[in-house]
Amino acid sequence: MEKQRELRIVMEGQYKVAYDLLEDTVAVGLTPILIGPPGVGKSLLARKFAIDTQRTFHEVFFDELMRPAHLIGSFDPVIVLHKGYCQEAFEPGPLIRAMSEGGIFLAQEINRASEFCQNSLLEPLEERSYYIARSGRIYADENFALIATANPAELAGTHRISEALRDRLRVWIPLTYPDMVTELKIIKVNCDSATLDDIVLDKIYAIVKAVRENPDLEMPASIRTGISIAKLAARHISQGGDLSKEVLVNYASNVLLGSSPGLEWISTRKTIEEISRRVLADYG
Amino acid sequence: MDKLGSKDRLSSEDVLWFTSKFIHRMRQEQEVYFRPTCRQAISIPSLLSSRHLRNGLLTPEDLVSVAVATSQPEDQATAYSVAMDILSGKEEGEKESKEENEVEELSPIQSKSGSGISSGAQLVKEWWERFHWDKEYRRQLMAKAEKIVLRSESRCEYTFLTKEALGPIEGEILFPFWWGDDPDLIDFEESLENLMSQGKEPSQARYEDLIVRQRRGQRKAVVFLQDISGSMDNALRYSLMYGAILLYALRRHELALAFFEGNDYIIKQFFDKQPIEDVVEAMLSASSMRGTMGEGALKWAREQLGKIDGRYYERECIIFSDFGFFDSRKVADEIKKLARMDVKVIIILPPVFIYRAGLEAVGKTDYSIVELDAEKMTRFTEIMSEAI
């Protein structure tokens, strides 16, 4: 079962609605897909669900080169040459493990999966079983559930979910950037909030929001960026430093550089610094 | 039935009535991208039953939220308005008559072609001029693309047959097993031969002694090169439209696109996360410019395809050009280099004018040529399903 490690999650607003919908969906045997930009808490929500329902948790990030054998498992070819096709030679993959243990299988970025991989998910979703050649049919435990995630910006991309799989992903749960109050709470629970007063947290949120809304930056700033800036600021204060405007601008620009496409770091850094200074000027 | 929106609590009859009405109305909606399936119809009451267990009652808001959540993201805005219309008792008749009028206005091309007045080329021209930015136009392109995919996939089926079923496959590519390779692709017969040739016993086998077959008929990595030089002026509309159809047809694969004339304009590289609609938009929005130099674009294509692992992707380069190159010899060299890399090169010539001399200068190498004359345009889907 998923370890009871501390999950820093704020179950309010959209997260409460999404979690309830996730629970309802799995309870009636339907397959949910969490849709949202990176860093809004999709996998955290799925992980919390696994902990709350005391199920094991298996996670796979799909990409173009992933093959069904990575999900299903495979026979170790050298053992097969020594002993033939035997149970000992079969190393089950995360999907088969989740099915047999009655766990949660989190299919991350499912829209990036090759059609070959997408097709290998159809049988477990529809029949709750999987036929492994030379080994036999594996039947899923009744607690097995597949939860998928996808980034909406990529849904319309060159990687598409096949019609057959789309039709089996039955409940589409959207998550977006949370409102100010919720996002500030998320930042607080994820860093040493004792060293940061509310004004500093407000400033950090204001910078992240302003960067997120800037159309010139390729990637919107995620919640993780706010948490990272807050962690650096908290550490700076705990070391006895003075969190001046320039220090905060420097932390913000270093963290938020991930919003740049790569080759234009210098101009992006300049843009972020300008935005940060403009935002902080409002605080006097 | 009373307006559902005015009820505080809903019964199971209300749920079933709403579900059937919602699914029916969504299937009638012009704007819906993915028509609701039976699975969605079953999911709505299932999910509502879970909601009922949680809250002890069902409200009209539950109907709306479940109707939206079970619809595809592209259709969720429509699903919301349809669900709200049903709750408020708004009938679909008024809306339908308006939609019928809109469809009527978009139909003349179909009726013209039906009367036999338009040739294939004329039909294409009309499409271009009148429906360039139209959703219906896109749908027609996508329909043609779908035909290419269906035809081409039915041809590819044999590639999924195993060696045991098919016998040795001519030209099959074999390579040593490496970490991350799909163990299902190990060819034990070849692996044992490999061990024997090294004088090894099976018990001495190491992973790299195992031989893996290349999987075929899987993903492709395709570079599109579109000539937008001045000489393509009259031909560009055809070239771009057929390019857009192929982009749609190959949307599930990895794509790269560049325009070229004297300069090269890179629109999309492999693995760029760019929506296919944006790429098609770029393709359809191009306009012709000046002289043609092909070497740079082909070099870029070669670099792009060189980064792609040939074990996992079939590599293709599709060139749309009239072959009025100023640098024909260099173009010929680049095409030969692509062919040597096992890249399938397909040249699509426009219907208006072709520089035969330029084409001859490239010489006979390993490439396919599709010349879009009036006859070939009508058989485009069939021809391209074979070519790609």
XYZ file of N, CA, C and O in Angstrom, chain B residues 219-352:
536
model
N 5.538 3.871 -35.453
C 5.537 5.334 -35.576
C 6.440 5.777 -36.720
O 7.427 5.124 -37.043
N 6.064 6.908 -37.272
C 6.887 7.505 -38.318
C 7.402 8.841 -37.829
O 6.776 9.478 -36.981
N 8.536 9.239 -38.375
C 9.013 10.603 -38.178
C 9.077 11.207 -39.577
O 9.812 10.717 -40.431
N 8.249 12.208 -39.831
C 8.111 12.722 -41.198
C 8.458 14.211 -41.247
O 7.921 15.008 -40.482
N 9.370 14.555 -42.170
C 9.683 15.969 -42.399
C 8.902 16.420 -43.630
O 8.949 15.760 -44.672
N 8.180 17.523 -43.511
C 7.502 18.133 -44.660
C 8.326 19.335 -45.105
O 8.600 20.219 -44.281
N 8.702 19.369 -46.378
C 9.397 20.543 -46.911
C 8.495 21.157 -47.976
O 8.157 20.498 -48.968
N 8.099 22.392 -47.784
C 7.168 23.039 -48.699
C 7.867 24.176 -49.435
O 8.341 25.130 -48.816
N 7.928 24.060 -50.754
C 8.512 25.093 -51.607
C 7.515 26.263 -51.700
O 6.370 26.078 -52.114
N 7.944 27.466 -51.295
C 7.045 28.631 -51.402
C 7.690 29.697 -52.297
O 7.448 30.888 -52.143
N 8.530 29.252 -53.235
C 9.202 30.213 -54.113
C 8.203 30.802 -55.114
O 7.089 30.286 -55.282
N 8.630 31.893 -55.770
C 7.758 32.610 -56.707
C 7.189 31.715 -57.797
O 6.027 31.860 -58.188
N 7.984 30.740 -58.266
C 7.513 29.885 -59.363
C 6.337 29.005 -58.938
O 5.613 28.475 -59.772
N 6.144 28.856 -57.631
C 5.049 28.009 -57.122
C 3.741 28.806 -56.997
O 2.736 28.276 -56.524
N 3.797 30.097 -57.384
C 2.679 31.007 -57.135
C 1.307 30.390 -57.440
O 0.428 30.328 -56.587
N 1.138 29.924 -58.700
C -0.176 29.391 -59.082
C -0.437 28.008 -58.497
O -1.579 27.597 -58.346
N 0.646 27.305 -58.209
C 0.498 25.912 -57.767
C 0.349 25.794 -56.254
O -0.047 24.756 -55.745
N 0.670 26.893 -55.560
C 0.797 26.797 -54.104
C -0.494 26.350 -53.421
O -0.473 25.575 -52.478
N -1.621 26.858 -53.935
C -2.889 26.529 -53.276
C -3.121 25.016 -53.228
O -3.601 24.478 -52.251
N -2.769 24.352 -54.338
C -2.963 22.895 -54.372
C -1.959 22.216 -53.435
O -2.286 21.333 -52.672
N -0.709 22.688 -53.587
C 0.363 22.073 -52.837
C 0.103 22.170 -51.328
O 0.268 21.199 -50.591
N -0.326 23.353 -50.894
C -0.566 23.561 -49.463
C -1.751 22.739 -48.979
O -1.735 22.182 -47.883
N -2.791 22.697 -49.816
C -3.976 21.965 -49.381
C -3.667 20.462 -49.221
O -4.043 19.844 -48.226
N -2.954 19.913 -50.208
C -2.626 18.491 -50.100
C -1.621 18.249 -48.971
O -1.657 17.209 -48.320
N -0.771 19.248 -48.727
C 0.145 19.164 -47.590
C -0.636 19.118 -46.287
O -0.336 18.315 -45.390
N -1.685 19.967 -46.199
C -2.506 20.001 -44.979
C -3.196 18.651 -44.768
O -3.281 18.150 -43.646
N -3.675 18.053 -45.867
C -4.338 16.737 -45.747
C -3.352 15.711 -45.184
O -3.679 14.943 -44.276
N -2.116 15.756 -45.708
C -1.129 14.781 -45.224
C -0.733 15.044 -43.773
O -0.478 14.111 -43.010
N -0.692 16.336 -43.392
C -0.398 16.646 -41.978
C -1.466 16.031 -41.081
O -1.165 15.429 -40.054
N -2.725 16.188 -41.478
C -3.805 15.582 -40.691
C -3.660 14.055 -40.682
O -3.834 13.406 -39.654
N -3.349 13.500 -41.864
C -3.263 12.030 -41.961
C -2.154 11.475 -41.076
O -2.282 10.385 -40.533
N -1.086 12.252 -40.923
C 0.068 11.746 -40.162
C 0.137 12.367 -38.763
O 1.186 12.335 -38.121
N -0.960 12.934 -38.307
C -0.963 13.685 -37.041
C -0.534 12.838 -35.846
O -0.059 13.363 -34.856
N -0.729 11.532 -35.912
C -0.373 10.686 -34.767
C 1.121 10.399 -34.733
O 1.614 9.796 -33.805
N 1.809 10.807 -35.781
C 3.238 10.533 -35.850
C 4.015 11.791 -35.493
O 3.439 12.835 -35.238
N 5.332 11.656 -35.496
C 6.182 12.806 -35.153
C 6.421 13.613 -36.432
O 6.852 13.059 -37.444
N 6.121 14.910 -36.385
C 6.186 15.711 -37.610
C 7.132 16.892 -37.462
O 7.304 17.439 -36.373
N 7.748 17.272 -38.594
C 8.525 18.511 -38.648
C 8.146 19.197 -39.952
O 7.836 18.534 -40.946
N 8.145 20.521 -39.944
C 7.715 21.259 -41.137
C 8.606 22.468 -41.355
O 8.925 23.204 -40.416
N 9.019 22.669 -42.613
C 9.753 23.898 -42.965
C 9.316 24.353 -44.341
O 8.962 23.545 -45.198
N 9.305 25.674 -44.529
C 9.080 26.261 -45.850
C 10.440 26.673 -46.396
O 11.338 27.024 -45.625
N 10.573 26.674 -47.696
C 11.824 27.168 -48.260
C 11.577 27.915 -49.562
O 10.638 27.630 -50.295
N 12.384 28.932 -49.813
C 12.532 29.598 -51.118
C 14.018 29.896 -51.197
O 14.795 28.951 -51.190
N 14.434 31.182 -51.207
C 15.855 31.484 -51.096
C 16.329 31.196 -49.680
O 17.447 30.780 -49.429
N 15.431 31.416 -48.713
C 15.718 31.165 -47.290
C 14.869 29.995 -46.800
O 13.930 29.587 -47.474
N 15.215 29.519 -45.595
C 14.416 28.439 -45.003
C 13.653 28.990 -43.801
O 14.180 29.816 -43.066
N 12.432 28.529 -43.630
C 11.606 28.971 -42.503
C 11.149 27.727 -41.747
O 10.320 26.961 -42.252
N 11.727 27.547 -40.562
C 11.384 26.341 -39.800
C 10.123 26.611 -38.990
O 10.079 27.535 -38.179
N 9.107 25.826 -39.228
C 7.817 26.017 -38.541
C 7.737 25.095 -37.329
O 7.292 25.491 -36.270
N 8.151 23.848 -37.510
C 8.072 22.910 -36.390
C 9.184 21.879 -36.502
O 9.417 21.336 -37.580
N 9.871 21.640 -35.394
C 10.882 20.584 -35.351
C 10.267 19.351 -34.690
O 9.239 19.444 -34.035
N 10.940 18.216 -34.820
C 10.438 17.005 -34.155
C 10.348 17.245 -32.646
O 11.212 17.911 -32.072
N 9.328 16.694 -32.038
C 9.093 16.730 -30.584
C 8.725 18.112 -30.055
O 8.600 18.293 -28.855
N 8.585 19.128 -30.938
C 8.001 20.402 -30.481
C 6.555 20.105 -30.105
O 5.855 19.427 -30.860
N 6.139 20.661 -28.968
C 4.760 20.391 -28.542
C 3.845 21.467 -29.130
O 3.441 22.385 -28.453
N 3.590 21.345 -30.414
C 2.789 22.356 -31.096
C 1.499 21.703 -31.576
O 1.552 20.641 -32.208
N 0.331 22.306 -31.295
C -0.906 21.681 -31.755
C -0.916 21.512 -33.276
O -0.443 22.395 -33.989
N -1.474 20.406 -33.723
C -1.501 20.115 -35.168
C -2.255 21.215 -35.903
O -1.925 21.567 -37.031
N -3.294 21.804 -35.242
C -4.070 22.859 -35.901
C -3.171 24.053 -36.227
O -3.330 24.691 -37.262
N -2.223 24.378 -35.338
C -1.310 25.497 -35.592
C -0.406 25.190 -36.773
O -0.096 26.067 -37.579
N 0.017 23.931 -36.870
C 0.918 23.549 -37.968
C 0.163 23.612 -39.293
O 0.661 24.142 -40.292
N -1.086 23.108 -39.278
C -1.907 23.162 -40.500
C -2.172 24.619 -40.867
O -2.111 25.017 -42.030
N -2.440 25.436 -39.846
C -2.686 26.868 -40.058
C -1.483 27.503 -40.758
O -1.634 28.256 -41.725
N -0.289 27.184 -40.276
C 0.934 27.729 -40.882
C 1.041 27.263 -42.324
O 1.382 28.037 -43.222
N 0.712 25.998 -42.550
C 0.774 25.435 -43.900
C -0.201 26.175 -44.824
O 0.152 26.602 -45.914
N -1.424 26.396 -44.343
C -2.443 27.002 -45.200
C -2.233 28.505 -45.392
O -2.787 29.103 -46.301
N -1.460 29.130 -44.503
C -1.300 30.585 -44.568
C -0.084 31.009 -45.382
O 0.159 32.197 -45.538
N 0.697 30.069 -45.884
C 1.937 30.447 -46.581
C 1.619 31.129 -47.902
O 0.597 30.868 -48.523
N 2.493 32.059 -48.307
C 2.332 32.680 -49.626
C 3.660 32.586 -50.368
O 4.727 32.480 -49.760
N 3.572 32.639 -51.693
C 4.780 32.402 -52.484
C 5.720 33.597 -52.464
O 5.290 34.735 -52.377
N 7.023 33.313 -52.553
C 8.033 34.377 -52.526
C 8.972 34.227 -53.735
O 8.519 33.871 -54.809
N 10.284 34.432 -53.479
C 11.182 34.496 -54.640
C 11.892 33.173 -54.944
O 11.337 32.110 -54.769
N 13.158 33.299 -55.442
C 13.891 32.141 -55.987
C 14.008 30.935 -55.072
O 13.821 31.022 -53.860
N 14.334 29.771 -55.658
C 14.325 28.523 -54.904
C 15.729 27.978 -54.655
O 16.458 27.728 -55.614
N 16.071 27.807 -53.408
C 17.309 27.117 -53.036
C 16.894 25.995 -52.092
O 16.306 26.259 -51.043
N 17.183 24.763 -52.483
C 16.660 23.651 -51.694
C 17.650 23.027 -50.723
O 17.255 22.296 -49.810
N 18.956 23.315 -50.910
C 19.968 22.612 -50.139
C 19.802 22.789 -48.621
O 19.846 21.823 -47.859
N 19.574 24.055 -48.215
C 19.482 24.360 -46.776
C 18.355 23.592 -46.109
O 18.538 22.981 -45.050
N 17.192 23.604 -46.780
C 16.020 22.931 -46.195
C 16.263 21.423 -46.109
O 15.919 20.787 -45.111
N 16.868 20.864 -47.154
C 17.125 19.415 -47.150
C 18.169 19.041 -46.107
O 18.077 17.984 -45.480
N 19.152 19.922 -45.931
C 20.163 19.676 -44.889
C 19.492 19.643 -43.522
O 19.765 18.786 -42.688
N 18.589 20.629 -43.320
C 17.861 20.695 -42.045
C 17.045 19.418 -41.840
O 17.040 18.833 -40.750
N 16.396 18.968 -42.939
C 15.596 17.728 -42.857
C 16.495 16.554 -42.471
O 16.133 15.715 -41.648
N 17.696 16.516 -43.080
C 18.620 15.408 -42.803
C 19.058 15.438 -41.336
O 19.137 14.399 -40.677
N 19.326 16.658 -40.844
C 19.725 16.781 -39.426
C 18.599 16.324 -38.506
O 18.812 15.615 -37.528
N 17.375 16.762 -38.832
C 16.222 16.379 -38.012
C 16.060 14.859 -37.984
O 15.917 14.260 -36.927
N 16.109 14.257 -39.165
C 15.895 12.810 -39.251
C 17.072 12.035 -38.666
O 16.898 10.920 -38.171
N 18.256 12.654 -38.692
C 19.439 12.017 -38.113
C 19.323 11.859 -36.602
O 19.935 10.978 -36.000
N 18.516 12.740 -35.978
C 18.346 12.674 -34.517
C 17.330 11.604 -34.112
O 17.133 11.329 -32.934
N 16.627 11.062 -35.096
C 15.557 10.106 -34.804
C 16.117 8.686 -34.823
O 16.826 8.309 -35.754
N 15.794 7.906 -33.803
C 16.266 6.530 -33.719
C 15.484 5.667 -34.719
O 14.282 5.445 -34.551
N 16.184 5.225 -35.753
C 15.548 4.454 -36.821
C 14.972 3.123 -36.364
O 14.196 2.504 -37.075
N 15.345 2.675 -35.141
C 14.807 1.408 -34.652
C 13.354 1.551 -34.233
O 12.599 0.596 -34.191
N 12.974 2.774 -33.878
C 11.619 2.979 -33.365
C 10.724 3.761 -34.321
O 9.525 3.828 -34.137
N 11.318 4.422 -35.293
C 10.531 5.251 -36.207
C 10.868 4.918 -37.657
O 12.034 4.694 -37.984
N 9.846 4.912 -38.502
C 10.101 4.903 -39.937
C 10.306 6.352 -40.332
O 9.486 7.207 -40.001
N 11.392 6.625 -41.042
C 11.716 8.024 -41.343
C 11.327 8.388 -42.782
O 11.656 7.639 -43.704
N 10.634 9.509 -42.916
C 10.193 9.937 -44.245
C 10.445 11.419 -44.442
O 10.451 12.184 -43.471
N 10.639 11.807 -45.698
C 10.759 13.225 -46.023
C 9.843 13.486 -47.221
O 9.990 12.843 -48.263
N 8.869 14.375 -47.038
C 7.919 14.668 -48.121
C 8.213 16.078 -48.635
O 8.168 17.046 -47.866
N 8.543 16.173 -49.918
C 8.922 17.471 -50.496
C 7.829 17.918 -51.469
O 7.512 17.195 -52.420
N 7.263 19.101 -51.225
C 6.292 19.683 -52.153
C 7.024 20.757 -52.944
O 7.355 21.808 -52.394
N 7.275 20.523 -54.220
C 8.030 21.516 -54.991
C 7.812 21.309 -56.481
O 7.462 20.211 -56.926
N 8.033 22.397 -57.260
C 7.986 22.278 -58.724
C 9.381 21.978 -59.287
O 9.570 21.874 -60.474
N 10.366 21.893 -58.420
C 11.757 21.577 -58.754
C 12.446 22.629 -59.614
O 13.349 22.319 -60.380
N 12.035 23.883 -59.451
C 12.737 24.986 -60.121
C 13.909 25.446 -59.268
O 14.044 26.635 -58.980
N 14.764 24.502 -58.848
C 15.873 24.833 -57.943
C 17.012 25.517 -58.690
O 17.355 25.119 -59.811
N 17.618 26.535 -58.066
C 18.833 27.134 -58.610
C 20.041 26.263 -58.253
O 21.096 26.402 -58.851
N 19.875 25.419 -57.248
C 20.998 24.592 -56.786
C 20.663 23.094 -56.930
O 20.798 22.326 -55.987
N 20.239 22.727 -58.143
C 19.755 21.355 -58.384
C 20.765 20.289 -57.980
O 20.395 19.249 -57.415
N 22.066 20.538 -58.293
C 23.067 19.507 -58.008
C 23.166 19.241 -56.502
O 23.219 18.094 -56.064
N 23.160 20.348 -55.734
C 23.249 20.184 -54.270
C 21.997 19.498 -53.730
O 22.064 18.694 -52.795
N 20.853 19.841 -54.321
C 19.597 19.205 -53.907
C 19.686 17.699 -54.171
O 19.324 16.879 -53.319
N 20.223 17.356 -55.366
C 20.362 15.934 -55.717
C 21.251 15.219 -54.702
O 20.925 14.112 -54.249
N 22.357 15.881 -54.323
C 23.271 15.270 -53.340
C 22.558 15.024 -52.018
O 22.713 13.973 -51.398
N 21.797 16.014 -51.582
C 21.092 15.892 -50.291
C 20.058 14.767 -50.341
O 19.906 14.019 -49.379
N 19.342 14.668 -51.454
C 18.324 13.611 -51.565
C 19.000 12.237 -51.522
O 18.510 11.302 -50.886
N 20.174 12.145 -52.188
C 20.909 10.867 -52.162
C 21.331 10.521 -50.733
O 21.256 9.371 -50.309
N 21.784 11.562 -49.995
C 22.214 11.323 -48.608
C 21.031 10.827 -47.767
O 21.181 9.933 -46.932
N 19.867 11.415 -47.995
C 18.670 10.977 -47.252
C 18.365 9.513 -47.575
O 18.075 8.719 -46.682
N 18.427 9.192 -48.854
C 18.128 7.808 -49.269
C 19.129 6.833 -48.641
O 18.753 5.736 -48.224
N 20.405 7.268 -48.543
C 21.427 6.391 -47.937
C 21.149 6.160 -46.452
O 21.557 5.169 -45.883
N 20.459 7.129 -45.823
C 20.109 6.977 -44.390
C 18.853 6.126 -44.202
O 18.271 6.086 -43.115
N 18.373 5.507 -45.299
C 17.126 4.725 -45.268
C 15.907 5.595 -45.018
O 14.911 5.142 -44.433
N 16.000 6.847 -45.417
C 14.834 7.733 -45.293
C 14.029 7.602 -46.579
O 14.589 7.642 -47.674
N 12.725 7.414 -46.412
C 11.871 7.331 -47.594
C 11.598 8.762 -48.079
O 11.074 9.580 -47.320
N 11.991 9.059 -49.320
C 11.783 10.420 -49.849
C 10.618 10.388 -50.834
O 10.592 9.573 -51.757
N 9.643 11.266 -50.601
C 8.482 11.349 -51.493
C 8.422 12.769 -52.045
O 8.414 13.739 -51.269
N 8.418 12.897 -53.360
C 8.358 14.227 -53.982
C 6.954 14.413 -54.553
O 6.491 13.583 -55.348
N 6.282 15.475 -54.115
C 4.932 15.726 -54.626
C 4.986 16.954 -55.531
O 5.292 18.064 -55.078
N 4.724 16.730 -56.812
C 4.827 17.800 -57.802
C 3.461 18.455 -57.993
O 2.442 17.759 -58.044
N 3.422 19.782 -58.116
C 2.131 20.476 -58.249
C 1.530 20.278 -59.642
O 2.244 19.912 -60.585
N 0.231 20.547 -59.800
C -0.421 20.272 -61.080
C -0.175 21.340 -62.147
O -0.435 21.108 -63.314
N 0.288 22.524 -61.764
C 0.301 23.642 -62.720
C 1.519 23.602 -63.645
O 1.390 23.536 -64.861
